[in-house]
XYZ file of C-alpha atoms in Angstrom:
582
model
C -17.897 -5.028 10.733
C -17.120 -1.358 10.173
C -14.189 0.239 9.128
C -13.277 1.611 12.644
C -13.952 -1.907 14.119
C -11.733 -3.711 11.595
C -8.952 -0.931 11.876
C -9.307 -1.114 15.742
C -8.120 -4.700 15.220
C -4.797 -3.497 14.591
C -4.716 -0.891 17.324
C -5.470 -3.704 19.958
C -2.175 -5.151 20.528
C -1.075 -1.738 21.581
C -4.343 -0.689 23.965
C -1.945 -0.745 26.777
C 0.593 1.924 25.605
C -2.389 3.866 24.316
C -3.954 3.769 27.707
C -0.610 5.094 29.449
C -0.204 7.771 27.048
C -3.537 9.054 27.560
C -2.786 9.245 31.555
C 0.462 11.198 30.895
C -1.288 13.426 28.164
C -4.110 14.074 30.887
C -1.336 15.268 33.004
C 0.229 17.404 30.482
C -3.205 19.035 29.310
C -3.962 19.491 33.275
C -0.803 21.617 34.352
C -1.590 24.485 32.075
C -5.269 24.612 33.309
C -3.563 25.872 36.709
C -2.524 29.220 35.266
C -6.230 31.133 35.162
C -6.360 29.781 38.942
C -3.001 31.287 39.508
C -4.011 34.370 37.767
C -6.989 34.485 40.159
C -4.867 33.884 43.467
C -2.272 36.385 42.445
C -4.907 39.117 41.523
C -7.429 38.404 44.421
C -5.177 37.089 47.074
C -1.850 38.736 46.641
C -2.059 42.014 44.755
C -5.444 42.854 46.186
C -4.443 41.635 49.650
C -5.171 44.695 51.946
C -3.633 42.906 55.120
C -0.677 42.131 53.518
C 2.391 44.567 53.247
C 4.265 45.001 49.961
C 7.232 42.383 51.208
C 4.573 40.020 52.235
C 3.020 40.194 48.852
C 6.255 39.881 47.132
C 7.121 36.711 49.192
C 3.956 34.977 48.512
C 4.513 35.678 44.771
C 7.909 34.602 44.879
C 7.270 31.346 46.742
C 3.926 30.960 44.527
C 5.894 31.462 41.134
C 8.869 29.347 41.991
C 6.531 26.462 42.411
C 4.993 26.814 38.911
C 8.295 27.581 37.649
C 9.372 24.037 39.062
C 6.185 22.326 37.684
C 6.789 23.657 33.975
C 10.446 23.222 33.925
C 11.061 20.372 35.748
C 7.757 18.146 35.612
C 6.065 19.079 32.024
C 8.816 18.411 29.812
C 9.313 14.607 30.268
C 5.868 14.282 30.487
C 5.359 15.955 27.125
C 8.120 14.248 25.440
C 7.009 10.669 26.768
C 3.293 11.511 25.429
C 4.581 12.763 21.997
C 7.024 9.788 21.687
C 4.472 6.819 22.936
C 1.840 8.557 20.667
C 3.933 8.611 17.612
C 5.305 4.957 18.202
C 1.917 3.382 18.683
C 0.853 4.904 15.642
C 3.694 4.123 13.572
C 3.523 0.531 14.512
C 0.177 0.301 13.747
C 0.726 1.572 10.455
C 3.931 -0.910 9.951
C 1.255 -3.889 10.729
C -1.252 -2.646 8.198
C 1.511 -2.136 5.402
C 2.842 -5.439 6.260
C -0.435 -7.199 5.942
C -1.226 -5.286 2.785
C 1.807 -6.192 1.217
C 1.334 -10.085 2.209
C -2.330 -9.799 0.755
C -1.294 -8.050 -2.657
C 1.278 -10.776 -3.124
C -1.500 -13.388 -3.303
C -3.819 -11.184 -5.358
C -4.215 -12.859 -9.133
C -2.560 -11.751 -12.358
C -6.167 -10.991 -13.368
C -6.201 -8.397 -10.154
C -3.167 -6.698 -11.626
C -4.329 -6.907 -15.440
C -6.978 -4.513 -14.585
C -5.843 -2.576 -11.607
C -3.041 0.256 -12.208
C 0.297 -0.078 -10.089
C -0.046 3.495 -9.196
C -3.704 3.265 -7.502
C -2.345 -0.014 -5.199
C 0.945 2.168 -4.094
C -1.459 4.968 -3.430
C -3.534 3.144 -1.102
C -0.522 1.294 0.599
C 1.435 4.484 0.916
C -0.709 7.471 1.204
C -3.903 5.851 2.338
C -2.302 4.086 5.439
C -0.433 6.934 6.287
C -3.276 9.260 6.576
C -5.191 6.403 9.026
C -2.319 7.642 11.304
C -4.489 10.537 12.132
C -7.031 8.116 13.872
C -4.608 6.839 16.275
C -2.958 10.214 17.069
C -6.429 12.348 16.728
C -9.275 9.760 17.536
C -7.614 7.605 19.943
C -5.537 9.919 21.703
C -5.960 13.849 21.060
C -9.728 14.022 20.788
C -10.106 12.059 24.436
C -7.234 14.354 25.914
C -9.165 17.472 24.432
C -12.416 16.172 25.893
C -10.571 15.544 29.293
C -9.316 19.104 29.223
C -12.765 20.434 28.373
C -14.579 18.605 31.557
C -11.794 19.598 33.857
C -11.750 23.146 33.037
C -15.727 22.878 33.420
C -15.388 21.378 36.731
C -13.047 24.150 37.736
C -15.302 26.794 36.582
C -18.386 25.171 38.419
C -16.483 25.363 41.623
C -15.497 29.135 41.376
C -18.907 30.366 39.945
C -21.733 28.267 38.777
C -24.218 31.318 36.793
C -20.943 32.414 35.209
C -20.257 28.714 34.234
C -23.538 28.576 32.367
C -23.026 31.599 30.595
C -19.978 30.842 29.493
C -21.273 27.294 27.924
C -24.272 29.307 26.243
C -23.021 28.865 22.624
C -22.211 25.143 22.954
C -25.319 23.640 21.681
C -24.902 25.868 18.733
C -21.154 24.637 18.331
C -22.534 20.836 18.483
C -25.109 21.698 15.515
C -23.015 23.132 13.429
C -20.488 20.343 13.708
C -22.961 17.696 13.135
C -24.372 19.456 10.272
C -20.838 20.497 8.298
C -19.548 17.062 8.502
C -22.139 14.823 7.873
C -21.351 15.100 4.252
C -17.432 15.509 4.750
C -16.637 11.640 4.345
C -17.949 11.083 1.195
C -16.111 14.573 -0.085
C -12.844 13.302 1.392
C -12.979 9.988 -0.320
C -13.772 11.465 -3.571
C -10.817 13.716 -3.270
C -8.557 10.583 -1.924
C -9.873 8.904 -5.327
C -8.714 11.945 -7.444
C -5.639 11.877 -6.046
C -4.984 8.463 -6.377
C -5.709 8.804 -10.094
C -3.209 11.520 -10.783
C -0.510 9.355 -8.938
C -1.613 6.268 -11.236
C -1.132 8.387 -13.969
C 2.116 9.721 -13.323
C 3.486 6.279 -12.213
C 2.748 4.952 -15.811
C 4.011 7.897 -17.528
C 7.424 8.092 -15.693
C 7.845 4.297 -16.371
C 6.799 4.854 -20.199
C 9.048 8.116 -20.538
C 10.980 6.557 -23.312
C 7.836 5.860 -25.355
C 6.470 9.695 -24.647
C 10.132 10.651 -25.831
C 10.275 8.431 -29.147
C 6.708 9.697 -30.178
C 7.250 13.229 -29.562
C 3.716 13.392 -27.568
C 5.036 15.659 -24.683
C 2.135 18.168 -25.191
C -0.206 15.675 -25.682
C 0.593 13.972 -22.236
C 0.793 17.309 -20.734
C -2.939 17.745 -21.923
C -3.733 14.351 -20.390
C -2.371 15.108 -17.401
C -3.759 18.427 -16.789
C -6.940 16.751 -17.045
C -6.379 14.447 -14.410
C -4.652 17.005 -12.238
C -7.571 19.354 -13.179
C -10.285 16.594 -11.790
C -8.222 16.325 -8.804
C -7.932 20.258 -8.464
C -12.182 20.276 -8.768
C -12.672 17.661 -6.233
C -10.185 19.357 -3.826
C -11.646 22.572 -3.951
C -15.333 21.649 -3.192
C -13.676 19.729 -0.477
C -11.887 22.934 0.959
C -14.994 25.260 0.121
C -17.303 23.115 2.590
C -14.103 23.000 5.188
C -13.900 26.598 5.023
C -17.521 27.043 5.583
C -17.310 24.619 8.649
C -14.433 26.711 10.030
C -16.073 30.294 9.241
C -19.099 29.065 11.287
C -17.656 27.181 14.119
C -15.207 29.410 14.808
C -17.560 32.495 14.667
C -19.721 30.543 17.474
C -16.593 29.783 19.622
C -15.686 33.327 19.110
C -18.587 34.806 20.684
C -18.245 33.151 23.913
C -15.261 35.373 25.365
C -17.433 38.353 24.684
C -20.481 36.973 26.179
C -18.178 36.404 29.105
C -16.758 39.525 29.211
C -20.266 41.371 28.985
C -21.891 39.067 31.663
C -18.590 39.283 34.123
C -17.686 42.976 33.786
C -21.202 43.942 34.869
C -21.233 42.049 37.699
C -17.476 42.825 39.195
C -18.738 46.690 38.310
C -21.428 45.894 40.745
C -19.220 44.476 43.065
C -20.793 40.866 42.830
C -17.533 39.549 41.145
C -14.030 39.867 41.866
C -11.318 40.930 39.093
C -9.312 37.852 39.898
C -12.502 35.612 39.023
C -13.364 37.386 35.652
C -9.504 37.020 34.642
C -9.726 33.470 35.624
C -12.811 32.650 33.708
C -11.698 34.319 30.867
C -8.529 32.003 30.521
C -10.636 28.853 31.434
C -13.202 30.133 28.399
C -9.987 29.956 26.202
C -9.274 26.760 27.659
C -12.593 25.646 27.138
C -13.050 26.528 23.575
C -9.568 26.118 22.153
C -10.038 22.330 22.447
C -13.552 22.542 20.642
C -12.025 24.580 17.997
C -9.485 21.669 17.760
C -12.102 19.192 17.728
C -13.242 20.740 14.330
C -9.800 20.370 12.981
C -10.082 16.913 14.407
C -13.249 16.045 12.924
C -11.593 17.178 9.480
C -8.651 14.930 10.191
C -10.649 11.992 11.277
C -12.764 12.247 8.188
C -9.761 11.903 5.934
C -8.705 9.279 7.871
C -12.052 7.078 7.791
C -11.915 7.919 4.096
C -8.772 6.664 3.810
C -9.434 3.244 5.838
C -12.485 2.763 3.447
C -9.735 2.894 0.588
C -7.194 0.714 2.596
C -10.054 -1.818 3.338
C -11.473 -2.081 0.112
C -8.095 -3.335 -1.136
C -7.595 -5.629 1.868
C -11.314 -6.929 0.744
C -9.916 -8.044 -2.704
C -10.888 -11.824 -3.184
C -8.098 -14.232 -4.354
C -9.052 -15.810 -7.719
C -6.250 -18.267 -6.938
C -6.205 -19.718 -3.617
C -5.524 -23.058 -1.497
C -8.104 -25.533 -1.365
C -8.668 -26.242 2.444
C -7.117 -30.115 2.061
C -4.222 -28.721 -0.322
C -1.206 -30.428 -0.215
C 2.700 -29.661 -0.678
C 4.329 -30.676 -4.068
C 6.681 -33.616 -3.084
C 9.014 -35.174 -5.426
C 8.106 -34.220 -8.946
C 8.666 -36.463 -11.793
C 7.260 -33.957 -14.329
C 4.409 -35.571 -16.175
C 1.919 -32.955 -17.336
C -1.569 -33.769 -19.066
C -3.940 -31.273 -20.000
C -7.307 -32.919 -19.913
C -10.023 -31.511 -21.770
C -8.833 -28.018 -20.722
C -10.935 -24.965 -21.567
C -10.455 -21.376 -20.444
C -11.445 -17.981 -20.629
C -10.166 -14.993 -18.848
C -13.332 -13.820 -17.728
C -16.872 -15.608 -17.678
C -18.507 -13.245 -19.972
C -15.545 -13.508 -22.768
C -14.835 -16.328 -25.532
C -12.587 -19.099 -24.361
C -9.085 -18.773 -25.571
C -8.618 -22.237 -25.132
C -11.141 -25.117 -26.124
C -10.926 -28.531 -25.182
C -7.023 -28.681 -24.854
C -5.705 -32.280 -24.551
C -2.123 -32.930 -24.232
C -0.045 -35.526 -22.524
C 3.738 -34.677 -21.769
C 6.132 -37.210 -20.157
C 8.638 -36.414 -17.678
C 12.001 -34.840 -19.013
C 10.002 -34.025 -22.765
C 10.687 -30.939 -24.350
C 7.184 -29.708 -25.822
C 7.482 -26.644 -28.281
C 4.383 -24.621 -28.344
C 3.888 -22.534 -31.855
C 1.254 -20.661 -33.927
C 0.026 -17.181 -34.705
C 0.171 -14.482 -31.875
C -2.989 -14.666 -29.981
C -3.698 -18.595 -30.430
C -3.249 -19.126 -26.847
C 0.138 -20.363 -26.387
C 0.989 -18.052 -23.403
C -2.521 -18.689 -21.834
C -1.611 -22.513 -21.853
C 1.634 -22.260 -20.092
C 0.127 -19.767 -17.520
C -2.268 -22.475 -16.238
C 0.613 -24.757 -15.282
C 2.014 -22.600 -12.287
C -1.873 -21.580 -11.679
C -1.410 -17.691 -12.685
C -5.017 -18.682 -13.745
C -7.377 -21.449 -13.198
C -8.967 -23.615 -15.855
C -12.559 -22.485 -16.905
C -12.997 -26.284 -17.440
C -11.249 -29.448 -17.302
C -8.057 -30.259 -15.272
C -4.122 -29.697 -15.508
C -2.547 -32.564 -13.780
C 0.745 -33.114 -12.360
C 2.091 -36.595 -12.067
C -1.272 -37.721 -12.052
C -2.806 -35.265 -9.526
C -4.963 -32.427 -10.293
C -2.893 -29.244 -9.720
C -5.543 -27.401 -7.709
C -5.115 -30.010 -4.915
C -1.408 -28.629 -4.470
C -0.493 -25.391 -2.423
C 0.240 -22.725 -4.832
C 3.653 -21.799 -3.490
C 5.068 -25.163 -3.286
C 3.623 -25.943 -7.212
C 5.129 -22.720 -8.226
C 8.313 -23.424 -6.029
C 8.963 -26.223 -8.743
C 8.840 -24.247 -12.065
C 11.194 -22.073 -13.439
C 10.258 -19.212 -15.837
C 12.287 -17.571 -18.478
C 10.109 -14.981 -20.367
C 10.630 -12.484 -23.236
C 10.681 -9.134 -21.104
C 11.874 -10.487 -17.775
C 11.662 -7.975 -14.702
C 14.884 -7.161 -12.742
C 14.834 -5.097 -9.799
C 16.511 -2.205 -9.487
C 19.410 -3.703 -6.948
C 22.606 -5.470 -8.117
C 23.277 -8.316 -10.081
C 23.660 -10.777 -7.435
C 20.400 -9.939 -5.567
C 18.456 -10.353 -8.930
C 20.142 -13.387 -9.383
C 19.612 -14.639 -5.912
C 15.741 -14.407 -6.235
C 15.735 -17.769 -7.818
C 17.250 -19.224 -4.272
C 17.445 -16.478 -1.530
C 19.781 -18.688 0.721
C 22.278 -19.504 -1.863
C 25.863 -19.046 -1.470
C 28.235 -16.641 -3.518
C 29.667 -20.128 -5.031
C 26.240 -21.199 -6.357
C 25.553 -17.643 -7.487
C 28.532 -17.788 -9.430
C 28.011 -21.434 -10.855
C 24.707 -20.267 -12.040
C 26.221 -17.143 -13.700
C 28.486 -19.447 -15.699
C 25.896 -21.982 -16.586
C 23.769 -18.984 -18.210
C 26.917 -17.812 -19.921
C 26.553 -14.555 -17.957
C 29.649 -15.017 -15.758
C 31.957 -13.128 -18.203
C 29.904 -9.844 -19.013
C 29.268 -9.437 -15.152
C 32.917 -9.536 -14.213
C 33.455 -6.782 -16.648
C 30.535 -4.338 -15.057
C 31.626 -1.452 -12.731
C 31.334 -3.501 -9.596
C 30.665 -6.887 -10.741
C 27.939 -8.873 -9.096
C 27.564 -5.837 -7.216
C 26.712 -3.502 -9.896
C 23.002 -1.973 -9.720
C 20.878 -2.780 -12.492
C 18.597 0.265 -12.646
C 15.028 -0.210 -12.900
C 13.681 -2.761 -14.705
C 17.280 -3.628 -15.526
C 17.635 -0.449 -17.623
C 21.316 -0.295 -17.556
C 22.003 -3.877 -19.196
C 21.113 -4.927 -22.826
C 18.270 -7.038 -23.452
C 20.945 -10.323 -24.129
C 22.198 -9.581 -20.614
C 19.160 -9.407 -18.782
C 17.981 -12.770 -20.217
C 21.136 -14.272 -19.219
C 20.399 -13.066 -15.391
C 16.997 -14.098 -15.741
C 18.188 -17.590 -17.059
C 20.774 -17.873 -14.312
C 18.496 -17.444 -11.501
C 16.442 -20.454 -13.320
C 19.883 -22.470 -13.135
C 20.196 -21.481 -9.190
C 16.297 -22.513 -8.425
C 17.147 -25.872 -10.347
C 13.371 -26.441 -10.789
C 12.013 -29.792 -12.041
C 9.432 -27.962 -14.587
C 10.738 -25.206 -17.238
C 8.517 -22.757 -19.120
C 10.453 -20.558 -21.813
C 8.078 -17.785 -23.002
C 9.792 -16.118 -26.178
C 13.330 -16.056 -24.262
C 15.218 -15.783 -27.558
C 13.119 -13.290 -29.389
C 14.311 -9.557 -30.479
C 17.758 -10.277 -29.583
C 20.914 -9.944 -31.717
C 22.579 -13.124 -33.240
C 25.112 -13.281 -30.741
C 23.074 -12.878 -27.704
C 20.613 -15.565 -29.257
C 23.523 -18.065 -29.365
C 24.786 -17.764 -26.015
C 21.265 -18.044 -24.584
C 20.286 -20.618 -26.709
C 23.380 -22.804 -25.478
C 22.543 -21.915 -21.997
C 18.616 -23.009 -22.332
C 19.647 -25.968 -23.930
C 21.581 -27.199 -20.922
C 18.936 -25.909 -18.438
C 16.353 -27.920 -20.272
C 18.038 -31.259 -19.847
C 16.254 -33.594 -17.696
C 13.284 -31.369 -17.099
C 9.767 -31.227 -18.401
C 10.257 -28.156 -20.671
C 7.681 -26.030 -22.310
C 9.185 -23.770 -24.913
C 6.907 -20.800 -26.690
C 8.558 -19.435 -29.969
C 7.716 -17.640 -33.055
C 11.380 -18.278 -34.643
C 10.776 -22.160 -35.571
C 14.390 -22.529 -36.542
C 14.776 -22.363 -32.810
C 12.515 -25.081 -31.799
C 13.226 -28.023 -34.229
C 14.992 -29.957 -31.642
C 11.976 -30.539 -29.245
C 10.764 -33.825 -28.764
C 7.247 -32.812 -29.776
C 5.902 -29.619 -31.644
C 2.492 -28.507 -30.732
C 0.483 -25.919 -33.105
C -2.158 -23.727 -31.548
C -4.504 -22.234 -33.692
C -7.672 -20.242 -32.303
C -7.071 -21.919 -28.666
C -7.206 -25.538 -30.282
C -4.582 -28.061 -31.080
C -4.452 -28.548 -35.116
C -1.237 -30.262 -35.159
C 1.131 -32.488 -32.983
C 4.554 -34.158 -33.544
C 8.172 -33.939 -34.422
C 9.742 -31.266 -36.862
C 10.309 -34.031 -39.086
C 6.753 -35.406 -38.679
C 5.204 -32.190 -39.366
C 7.280 -31.444 -42.180
C 6.301 -34.451 -44.075
C 2.583 -33.535 -43.236
C 2.833 -30.402 -45.153
C 0.022 -29.041 -42.876
C -0.064 -25.134 -41.474
C 3.328 -26.038 -39.434
C 5.120 -26.827 -42.690
C 3.669 -23.437 -44.493
C 4.694 -21.428 -41.325
C 8.239 -22.881 -41.426
C 8.866 -22.380 -45.101
C 7.301 -18.851 -45.014
C 9.752 -18.046 -42.173
C 12.922 -19.854 -44.051
C 11.855 -17.752 -47.118
C 11.704 -14.445 -45.080
C 15.175 -15.207 -43.297
């Protein structure tokens, strides 16, 4: 299915509104077509009428103009209002539906997609490109047809007045069609390239604004200015190529359409001089030639606009066609009562098929309510392993079972609903503290929010904020300290109250006081839940039921802290090094 056909699926629910908008539009555009006929009547049948006295001429003029003023003051304004309102209403509803569908879609896309795609690129498609497609509704489905109707009505009136003169008026029409076809055949590709270049500028800008603290801290403003100039220059180059081609098109098409009035004046003037044509007919035809070729000039504008809209549709549907790496099986079931038994069964995992596996032949049985600590050097595969539990990624081989059932048999949403996560760098939205805690359970009461915050040792510092729970935290929680952000993240997991818990470096990079408060909250949170803890600081996980050492994607040691210390293997050496370093 072509992009236009796919786009029309979004337009289809509003087809009757578009139909009535077109009917109103035809009335709106038809009313001004009366003016050239009015001029002919006034010149030929009023001013030049030898059998009428001056007072009779004046009376005829006043009556005629009275009717026209009524038409233009009483009837045309509401017609114009409703045409504009219905057109914009329909276009905005279509855009709302497309953005709504795209947001649903991008929420289902996998972590792999977001790892390989810049955020600014996605935002550009959902905002800018969708907005550009609005012109297809306004121009392509409405104005284009109204201009075509205006041309046909004007030609019909001209034929009724003088057929030879009408044919003279249309003499340049074939050249107009050929020039439009020539110039606009290449426009879609040029427009797409321009849109892509603009999206690159937006993506770059989005990343740099988000990382402005990094730029300032390394004093690399001059370097970043050069990089931005490079991206901006690429857009400028594409924009100028597009502009040059558009300018050529307008120059040629407008020259052709400007010739039409000159040809009409030459032909009609000759026949007026020789008494074969009335002055009123000449004046009327000049009016109709303008009304004939003005829509044709607008059609050139429309062609440019539609080319941009269709290029934007290409980019919108490219995003819409992104495949889901993680999706529900046709017969997927809801996760019901979770006991919390997790079994990694011969699990191998690679982020891409061409890459080396980051996990190989992992076998690990975790009992309900057990706390498992995953330790090892960075890059060993700890975070990769826990990311398989909520199906952020799927295993390359083997199975992950929850209570004996392969997690791929569960609906993804219901599986993730049973898992709570506290990460090293938890994301907070630039809303209130309360709103961020409510992410754990959007329908929770205020009392539940306060209890969750108290359990996370967060209530006291929240109450000391300027507006308490209604204090906005800034983008990514920039107004809060690292420890405060962590406690809010823990509070929302308390509010969610899931049976499975994943703590990924939740206490690293914090001061001692924050670490103590957070560790205390996490110990309470982990009670009676199956818990996975990833930690570099081994002193924080000595209480775990079992400690799993992962090295180079494989489990090399497993046991309690005491057992592993007695074994005096790699865990023992890591622990001793940290104790000496501390």
